[in-house]
mmCIF file of N, CA and C in Angstrom:
data_model
loop_
_atom_site.group_PDB
_atom_site.id
_atom_site.type_symbol
_atom_site.label_atom_id
_atom_site.label_comp_id
_atom_site.label_asym_id
_atom_site.label_seq_id
_atom_site.Cartn_x
_atom_site.Cartn_y
_atom_site.Cartn_z
ATOM 1 N N MET A 4 98.133 96.363 101.714
ATOM 2 C CA MET A 4 99.436 95.992 102.213
ATOM 3 C C MET A 4 99.635 96.534 103.617
ATOM 4 N N ALA A 5 99.104 97.721 103.869
ATOM 5 C CA ALA A 5 99.291 98.328 105.186
ATOM 6 C C ALA A 5 98.563 97.523 106.261
ATOM 7 N N ARG A 6 97.359 97.062 105.945
ATOM 8 C CA ARG A 6 96.611 96.295 106.946
ATOM 9 C C ARG A 6 97.294 94.966 107.243
ATOM 10 N N ALA A 7 97.890 94.337 106.236
ATOM 11 C CA ALA A 7 98.613 93.093 106.452
ATOM 12 C C ALA A 7 99.851 93.332 107.307
ATOM 13 N N ALA A 8 100.526 94.449 107.080
ATOM 14 C CA ALA A 8 101.706 94.779 107.890
ATOM 15 C C ALA A 8 101.318 95.088 109.333
ATOM 16 N N VAL A 9 100.190 95.757 109.523
ATOM 17 C CA VAL A 9 99.717 96.042 110.885
ATOM 18 C C VAL A 9 99.393 94.741 111.610
ATOM 19 N N LEU A 10 98.775 93.808 110.910
ATOM 20 C CA LEU A 10 98.473 92.511 111.518
ATOM 21 C C LEU A 10 99.756 91.792 111.925
ATOM 22 N N GLY A 11 100.786 91.873 111.093
ATOM 23 C CA GLY A 11 102.085 91.291 111.455
ATOM 24 C C GLY A 11 102.700 91.974 112.662
ATOM 25 N N GLY A 12 102.520 93.286 112.756
ATOM 26 C CA GLY A 12 103.010 94.013 113.932
ATOM 27 C C GLY A 12 102.312 93.575 115.209
ATOM 28 N N TRP A 13 101.003 93.365 115.127
ATOM 29 C CA TRP A 13 100.277 92.877 116.294
ATOM 30 C C TRP A 13 100.753 91.481 116.684
ATOM 31 N N ALA A 14 101.067 90.667 115.693
ATOM 32 C CA ALA A 14 101.581 89.325 115.995
ATOM 33 C C ALA A 14 102.895 89.410 116.760
ATOM 34 N N LEU A 15 103.749 90.342 116.369
ATOM 35 C CA LEU A 15 105.019 90.511 117.091
ATOM 36 C C LEU A 15 104.794 91.028 118.506
ATOM 37 N N LEU A 16 103.757 91.822 118.684
ATOM 38 C CA LEU A 16 103.456 92.310 120.026
ATOM 39 C C LEU A 16 102.888 91.213 120.927
ATOM 40 N N TYR A 17 102.229 90.225 120.348
ATOM 41 C CA TYR A 17 101.680 89.120 121.136
ATOM 42 C C TYR A 17 102.759 88.123 121.562
ATOM 43 N N LEU A 18 103.891 88.078 120.868
ATOM 44 C CA LEU A 18 104.929 87.098 121.205
ATOM 45 C C LEU A 18 105.461 87.227 122.634
ATOM 46 N N PRO A 19 105.802 88.408 123.135
ATOM 47 C CA PRO A 19 106.262 88.480 124.528
ATOM 48 C C PRO A 19 105.174 88.084 125.529
ATOM 49 N N LEU A 20 103.923 88.313 125.178
ATOM 50 C CA LEU A 20 102.824 87.931 126.053
ATOM 51 C C LEU A 20 102.744 86.417 126.212
ATOM 52 N N ALA A 21 103.219 85.673 125.220
ATOM 53 C CA ALA A 21 103.186 84.203 125.284
ATOM 54 C C ALA A 21 104.043 83.665 126.424
ATOM 55 N N TRP A 22 104.977 84.439 126.901
ATOM 56 C CA TRP A 22 105.819 84.013 128.030
ATOM 57 C C TRP A 22 104.970 83.828 129.294
ATOM 58 N N TRP A 23 103.970 84.666 129.490
ATOM 59 C CA TRP A 23 103.136 84.593 130.692
ATOM 60 C C TRP A 23 101.795 83.896 130.443
ATOM 61 N N TRP A 24 101.282 83.995 129.244
ATOM 62 C CA TRP A 24 99.952 83.474 128.933
ATOM 63 C C TRP A 24 100.053 82.602 127.690
ATOM 64 N N TRP A 25 99.995 81.282 127.843
ATOM 65 C CA TRP A 25 100.265 80.352 126.747
ATOM 66 C C TRP A 25 99.336 80.500 125.541
ATOM 67 N N PRO A 26 98.048 80.871 125.672
ATOM 68 C CA PRO A 26 97.225 80.999 124.459
ATOM 69 C C PRO A 26 97.707 82.088 123.496
ATOM 70 N N ALA A 27 98.569 82.964 123.934
ATOM 71 C CA ALA A 27 99.074 84.011 123.047
ATOM 72 C C ALA A 27 100.017 83.437 121.980
ATOM 73 N N ALA A 28 100.669 82.313 122.264
ATOM 74 C CA ALA A 28 101.613 81.729 121.302
ATOM 75 C C ALA A 28 100.906 81.243 120.034
ATOM 76 N N PRO A 29 99.862 80.399 120.135
ATOM 77 C CA PRO A 29 99.201 80.000 118.883
ATOM 78 C C PRO A 29 98.492 81.164 118.190
ATOM 79 N N LEU A 30 98.006 82.109 118.988
ATOM 80 C CA LEU A 30 97.375 83.283 118.398
ATOM 81 C C LEU A 30 98.393 84.077 117.574
ATOM 82 N N ALA A 31 99.583 84.292 118.129
ATOM 83 C CA ALA A 31 100.629 85.038 117.414
ATOM 84 C C ALA A 31 101.074 84.282 116.162
ATOM 85 N N ALA A 32 101.213 82.951 116.267
ATOM 86 C CA ALA A 32 101.628 82.165 115.108
ATOM 87 C C ALA A 32 100.578 82.238 113.994
ATOM 88 N N THR A 33 99.323 82.160 114.367
ATOM 89 C CA THR A 33 98.249 82.256 113.377
ATOM 90 C C THR A 33 98.249 83.632 112.725
ATOM 91 N N MET A 34 98.455 84.663 113.519
ATOM 92 C CA MET A 34 98.472 86.014 112.970
ATOM 93 C C MET A 34 99.641 86.222 112.020
ATOM 94 N N VAL A 35 100.790 85.613 112.305
ATOM 95 C CA VAL A 35 101.942 85.731 111.408
ATOM 96 C C VAL A 35 101.640 85.071 110.069
ATOM 97 N N VAL A 36 101.036 83.874 110.099
ATOM 98 C CA VAL A 36 100.724 83.167 108.859
ATOM 99 C C VAL A 36 99.701 83.948 108.039
ATOM 100 N N VAL A 37 98.651 84.426 108.687
ATOM 101 C CA VAL A 37 97.617 85.185 107.974
ATOM 102 C C VAL A 37 98.194 86.477 107.411
ATOM 103 N N SER A 38 99.032 87.149 108.188
ATOM 104 C CA SER A 38 99.649 88.388 107.726
ATOM 105 C C SER A 38 100.537 88.145 106.511
ATOM 106 N N ALA A 39 101.322 87.076 106.535
ATOM 107 C CA ALA A 39 102.207 86.772 105.405
ATOM 108 C C ALA A 39 101.400 86.486 104.139
ATOM 109 N N ARG A 40 100.318 85.726 104.282
ATOM 110 C CA ARG A 40 99.490 85.420 103.109
ATOM 111 C C ARG A 40 98.809 86.671 102.564
ATOM 112 N N ARG A 41 98.300 87.500 103.447
ATOM 113 C CA ARG A 41 97.651 88.737 102.995
ATOM 114 C C ARG A 41 98.655 89.679 102.346
ATOM 115 N N LEU A 42 99.855 89.758 102.898
ATOM 116 C CA LEU A 42 100.883 90.626 102.328
ATOM 117 C C LEU A 42 101.279 90.147 100.935
ATOM 118 N N ARG A 43 101.413 88.838 100.766
ATOM 119 C CA ARG A 43 101.757 88.291 99.454
ATOM 120 C C ARG A 43 100.645 88.563 98.445
ATOM 121 N N ALA A 44 99.403 88.361 98.840
ATOM 122 C CA ALA A 44 98.276 88.598 97.927
ATOM 123 C C ALA A 44 98.160 90.073 97.572
ATOM 124 N N ALA A 45 98.352 90.952 98.553
ATOM 125 C CA ALA A 45 98.253 92.385 98.290
ATOM 126 C C ALA A 45 99.376 92.862 97.385
ATOM 127 N N SER A 46 100.583 92.369 97.598
ATOM 128 C CA SER A 46 101.696 92.802 96.748
ATOM 129 C C SER A 46 101.550 92.259 95.333
ATOM 130 N N ASP A 47 100.995 91.054 95.177
ATOM 131 C CA ASP A 47 100.744 90.512 93.848
ATOM 132 C C ASP A 47 99.703 91.356 93.111
ATOM 133 N N THR A 48 98.648 91.736 93.802
ATOM 134 C CA THR A 48 97.619 92.581 93.203
ATOM 135 C C THR A 48 98.177 93.947 92.817
ATOM 136 N N TYR A 49 98.994 94.519 93.693
ATOM 137 C CA TYR A 49 99.604 95.822 93.405
ATOM 138 C C TYR A 49 100.528 95.738 92.190
ATOM 139 N N ALA A 50 101.316 94.666 92.097
ATOM 140 C CA ALA A 50 102.215 94.515 90.954
ATOM 141 C C ALA A 50 101.438 94.370 89.654
ATOM 142 N N THR A 51 100.337 93.635 89.683
ATOM 143 C CA THR A 51 99.505 93.477 88.498
ATOM 144 C C THR A 51 98.903 94.818 88.079
ATOM 145 N N LEU A 52 98.420 95.574 89.041
ATOM 146 C CA LEU A 52 97.847 96.884 88.758
ATOM 147 C C LEU A 52 98.898 97.840 88.192
ATOM 148 N N LEU A 53 100.089 97.820 88.743
ATOM 149 C CA LEU A 53 101.160 98.685 88.261
ATOM 150 C C LEU A 53 101.576 98.312 86.845
ATOM 151 N N GLU A 54 101.672 97.030 86.561
ATOM 152 C CA GLU A 54 102.036 96.594 85.216
ATOM 153 C C GLU A 54 100.976 96.998 84.202
ATOM 154 N N ALA A 55 99.714 96.848 84.560
ATOM 155 C CA ALA A 55 98.637 97.242 83.650
ATOM 156 C C ALA A 55 98.652 98.743 83.399
ATOM 157 N N SER A 56 98.929 99.513 84.424
ATOM 158 C CA SER A 56 98.994 100.966 84.274
ATOM 159 C C SER A 56 100.128 101.372 83.332
ATOM 160 N N VAL A 57 101.263 100.738 83.476
ATOM 161 C CA VAL A 57 102.397 101.051 82.600
ATOM 162 C C VAL A 57 102.068 100.671 81.165
ATOM 163 N N ARG A 58 101.481 99.507 80.974
ATOM 164 C CA ARG A 58 101.137 99.084 79.615
ATOM 165 C C ARG A 58 100.129 100.027 78.964
ATOM 166 N N LEU A 59 99.215 100.566 79.751
ATOM 167 C CA LEU A 59 98.206 101.459 79.202
ATOM 168 C C LEU A 59 98.749 102.845 78.860
ATOM 169 N N HIS A 60 99.667 103.347 79.653
ATOM 170 C CA HIS A 60 100.055 104.756 79.526
ATOM 171 C C HIS A 60 101.476 105.004 79.017
ATOM 172 N N LEU A 61 102.254 103.962 78.750
ATOM 173 C CA LEU A 61 103.642 104.171 78.333
ATOM 174 C C LEU A 61 103.725 104.863 76.976
ATOM 175 N N ALA A 62 102.896 104.475 76.034
ATOM 176 C CA ALA A 62 102.946 105.094 74.705
ATOM 177 C C ALA A 62 102.546 106.573 74.770
ATOM 178 N N ASP A 63 101.533 106.904 75.582
ATOM 179 C CA ASP A 63 101.138 108.306 75.735
ATOM 180 C C ASP A 63 102.253 109.130 76.366
ATOM 181 N N LEU A 64 102.904 108.568 77.365
ATOM 182 C CA LEU A 64 103.996 109.277 78.026
ATOM 183 C C LEU A 64 105.157 109.497 77.060
ATOM 184 N N ALA A 65 105.484 108.484 76.284
ATOM 185 C CA ALA A 65 106.565 108.627 75.301
ATOM 186 C C ALA A 65 106.200 109.685 74.258
ATOM 187 N N ASP A 66 104.949 109.740 73.853
ATOM 188 C CA ASP A 66 104.507 110.740 72.885
ATOM 189 C C ASP A 66 104.636 112.151 73.470
ATOM 190 N N LYS A 67 104.243 112.320 74.718
ATOM 191 C CA LYS A 67 104.327 113.638 75.350
ATOM 192 C C LYS A 67 105.769 114.061 75.612
ATOM 193 N N LEU A 68 106.661 113.102 75.788
ATOM 194 C CA LEU A 68 108.073 113.422 75.977
ATOM 195 C C LEU A 68 108.809 113.566 74.649
ATOM 196 N N ARG A 69 108.059 113.420 73.553
ATOM 197 C CA ARG A 69 108.602 113.534 72.193
ATOM 198 C C ARG A 69 109.727 112.522 71.939
ATOM 199 N N ILE A 70 109.485 111.311 72.361
ATOM 200 C CA ILE A 70 110.422 110.218 72.090
ATOM 201 C C ILE A 70 109.981 109.571 70.786
ATOM 202 N N GLU A 71 110.956 109.272 69.921
ATOM 203 C CA GLU A 71 110.639 108.731 68.604
ATOM 204 C C GLU A 71 109.804 107.456 68.705
ATOM 205 N N GLU A 72 109.013 107.238 67.674
ATOM 206 C CA GLU A 72 108.087 106.100 67.651
ATOM 207 C C GLU A 72 108.857 104.788 67.727
ATOM 208 N N GLN A 73 108.544 103.984 68.724
ATOM 209 C CA GLN A 73 109.145 102.666 68.902
ATOM 210 C C GLN A 73 108.042 101.697 69.289
ATOM 211 N N PRO A 74 108.232 100.417 69.003
ATOM 212 C CA PRO A 74 107.226 99.461 69.460
ATOM 213 C C PRO A 74 107.273 99.347 70.983
ATOM 214 N N MET A 75 106.129 98.997 71.554
ATOM 215 C CA MET A 75 106.043 98.833 73.006
ATOM 216 C C MET A 75 106.994 97.722 73.429
ATOM 217 N N GLY A 76 107.855 98.011 74.382
ATOM 218 C CA GLY A 76 108.789 97.009 74.857
ATOM 219 C C GLY A 76 109.886 97.634 75.693
ATOM 220 N N PRO A 77 110.913 96.857 75.968
ATOM 221 C CA PRO A 77 111.995 97.338 76.824
ATOM 222 C C PRO A 77 112.743 98.545 76.264
ATOM 223 N N LEU A 78 112.862 98.645 74.938
ATOM 224 C CA LEU A 78 113.573 99.792 74.362
ATOM 225 C C LEU A 78 112.830 101.090 74.626
ATOM 226 N N LEU A 79 111.510 101.066 74.462
ATOM 227 C CA LEU A 79 110.709 102.256 74.729
ATOM 228 C C LEU A 79 110.735 102.594 76.214
ATOM 229 N N GLY A 80 110.621 101.593 77.059
ATOM 230 C CA GLY A 80 110.691 101.820 78.511
ATOM 231 C C GLY A 80 112.027 102.411 78.920
ATOM 232 N N GLY A 81 113.113 101.908 78.335
ATOM 233 C CA GLY A 81 114.439 102.447 78.647
ATOM 234 C C GLY A 81 114.594 103.883 78.183
ATOM 235 N N ALA A 82 114.040 104.204 77.007
ATOM 236 C CA ALA A 82 114.116 105.575 76.502
ATOM 237 C C ALA A 82 113.354 106.533 77.406
ATOM 238 N N VAL A 83 112.178 106.118 77.872
ATOM 239 C CA VAL A 83 111.402 106.962 78.788
ATOM 240 C C VAL A 83 112.155 107.139 80.110
ATOM 241 N N MET A 84 112.719 106.071 80.629
ATOM 242 C CA MET A 84 113.458 106.173 81.895
ATOM 243 C C MET A 84 114.675 107.084 81.764
ATOM 244 N N ARG A 85 115.381 106.991 80.644
ATOM 245 C CA ARG A 85 116.549 107.876 80.450
ATOM 246 C C ARG A 85 116.119 109.335 80.397
ATOM 247 N N ARG A 86 114.968 109.593 79.772
ATOM 248 C CA ARG A 86 114.488 110.971 79.668
ATOM 249 C C ARG A 86 114.027 111.502 81.025
ATOM 250 N N LEU A 87 113.439 110.655 81.849
ATOM 251 C CA LEU A 87 112.891 111.111 83.125
ATOM 252 C C LEU A 87 113.898 111.121 84.270
ATOM 253 N N SER A 88 114.982 110.359 84.149
ATOM 254 C CA SER A 88 115.943 110.301 85.255
ATOM 255 C C SER A 88 116.817 111.544 85.263
ATOM 256 N N SER A 89 117.185 111.951 86.438
ATOM 257 C CA SER A 89 118.030 113.137 86.573
ATOM 258 C C SER A 89 119.485 112.746 86.366
ATOM 259 N N PRO A 90 120.285 113.657 85.835
ATOM 260 C CA PRO A 90 121.692 113.333 85.615
ATOM 261 C C PRO A 90 122.439 113.224 86.943
ATOM 262 N N VAL A 91 123.471 112.430 86.939
ATOM 263 C CA VAL A 91 124.305 112.264 88.129
ATOM 264 C C VAL A 91 125.152 113.519 88.283
ATOM 265 N N PRO A 92 125.145 114.132 89.466
ATOM 266 C CA PRO A 92 125.937 115.345 89.639
ATOM 267 C C PRO A 92 127.437 115.054 89.506
ATOM 268 N N ALA A 93 128.133 115.974 88.889
ATOM 269 C CA ALA A 93 129.566 115.816 88.710
ATOM 270 C C ALA A 93 130.281 116.013 90.030
ATOM 271 N N ALA A 94 131.280 115.198 90.271
ATOM 272 C CA ALA A 94 132.046 115.321 91.502
ATOM 273 C C ALA A 94 132.960 116.533 91.416
ATOM 274 N N GLU A 95 133.048 117.274 92.506
ATOM 275 C CA GLU A 95 133.926 118.432 92.530
ATOM 276 C C GLU A 95 135.367 117.963 92.733
ATOM 277 N N PRO A 96 136.300 118.611 92.063
ATOM 278 C CA PRO A 96 137.699 118.188 92.233
ATOM 279 C C PRO A 96 138.183 118.499 93.656
ATOM 280 N N ALA A 97 138.999 117.596 94.153
ATOM 281 C CA ALA A 97 139.549 117.786 95.506
ATOM 282 C C ALA A 97 140.591 118.891 95.480
ATOM 283 N N SER A 98 140.579 119.727 96.489
ATOM 284 C CA SER A 98 141.552 120.823 96.489
ATOM 285 C C SER A 98 142.702 120.539 97.396
#
């Protein structure tokens, strides 16, 4: 994802150059398209990897947090999230 974002940054840097040198315009446009496609592919791959990791380790995490046995699904995920999230600090009364 970082390399795709860097390529998009270079494309933005080439845009002002197109004012003086016309070949920079198609080069920048091509770089924007390639960067967008690479960013989409990288984020899709990352999301797939993250989902697989959660599916593999959610039951172990729930077991270590001593959460009661539940089938894998949104209820178990919600129970783990409630256990791991920090409580909202109480607002101090106005004086």
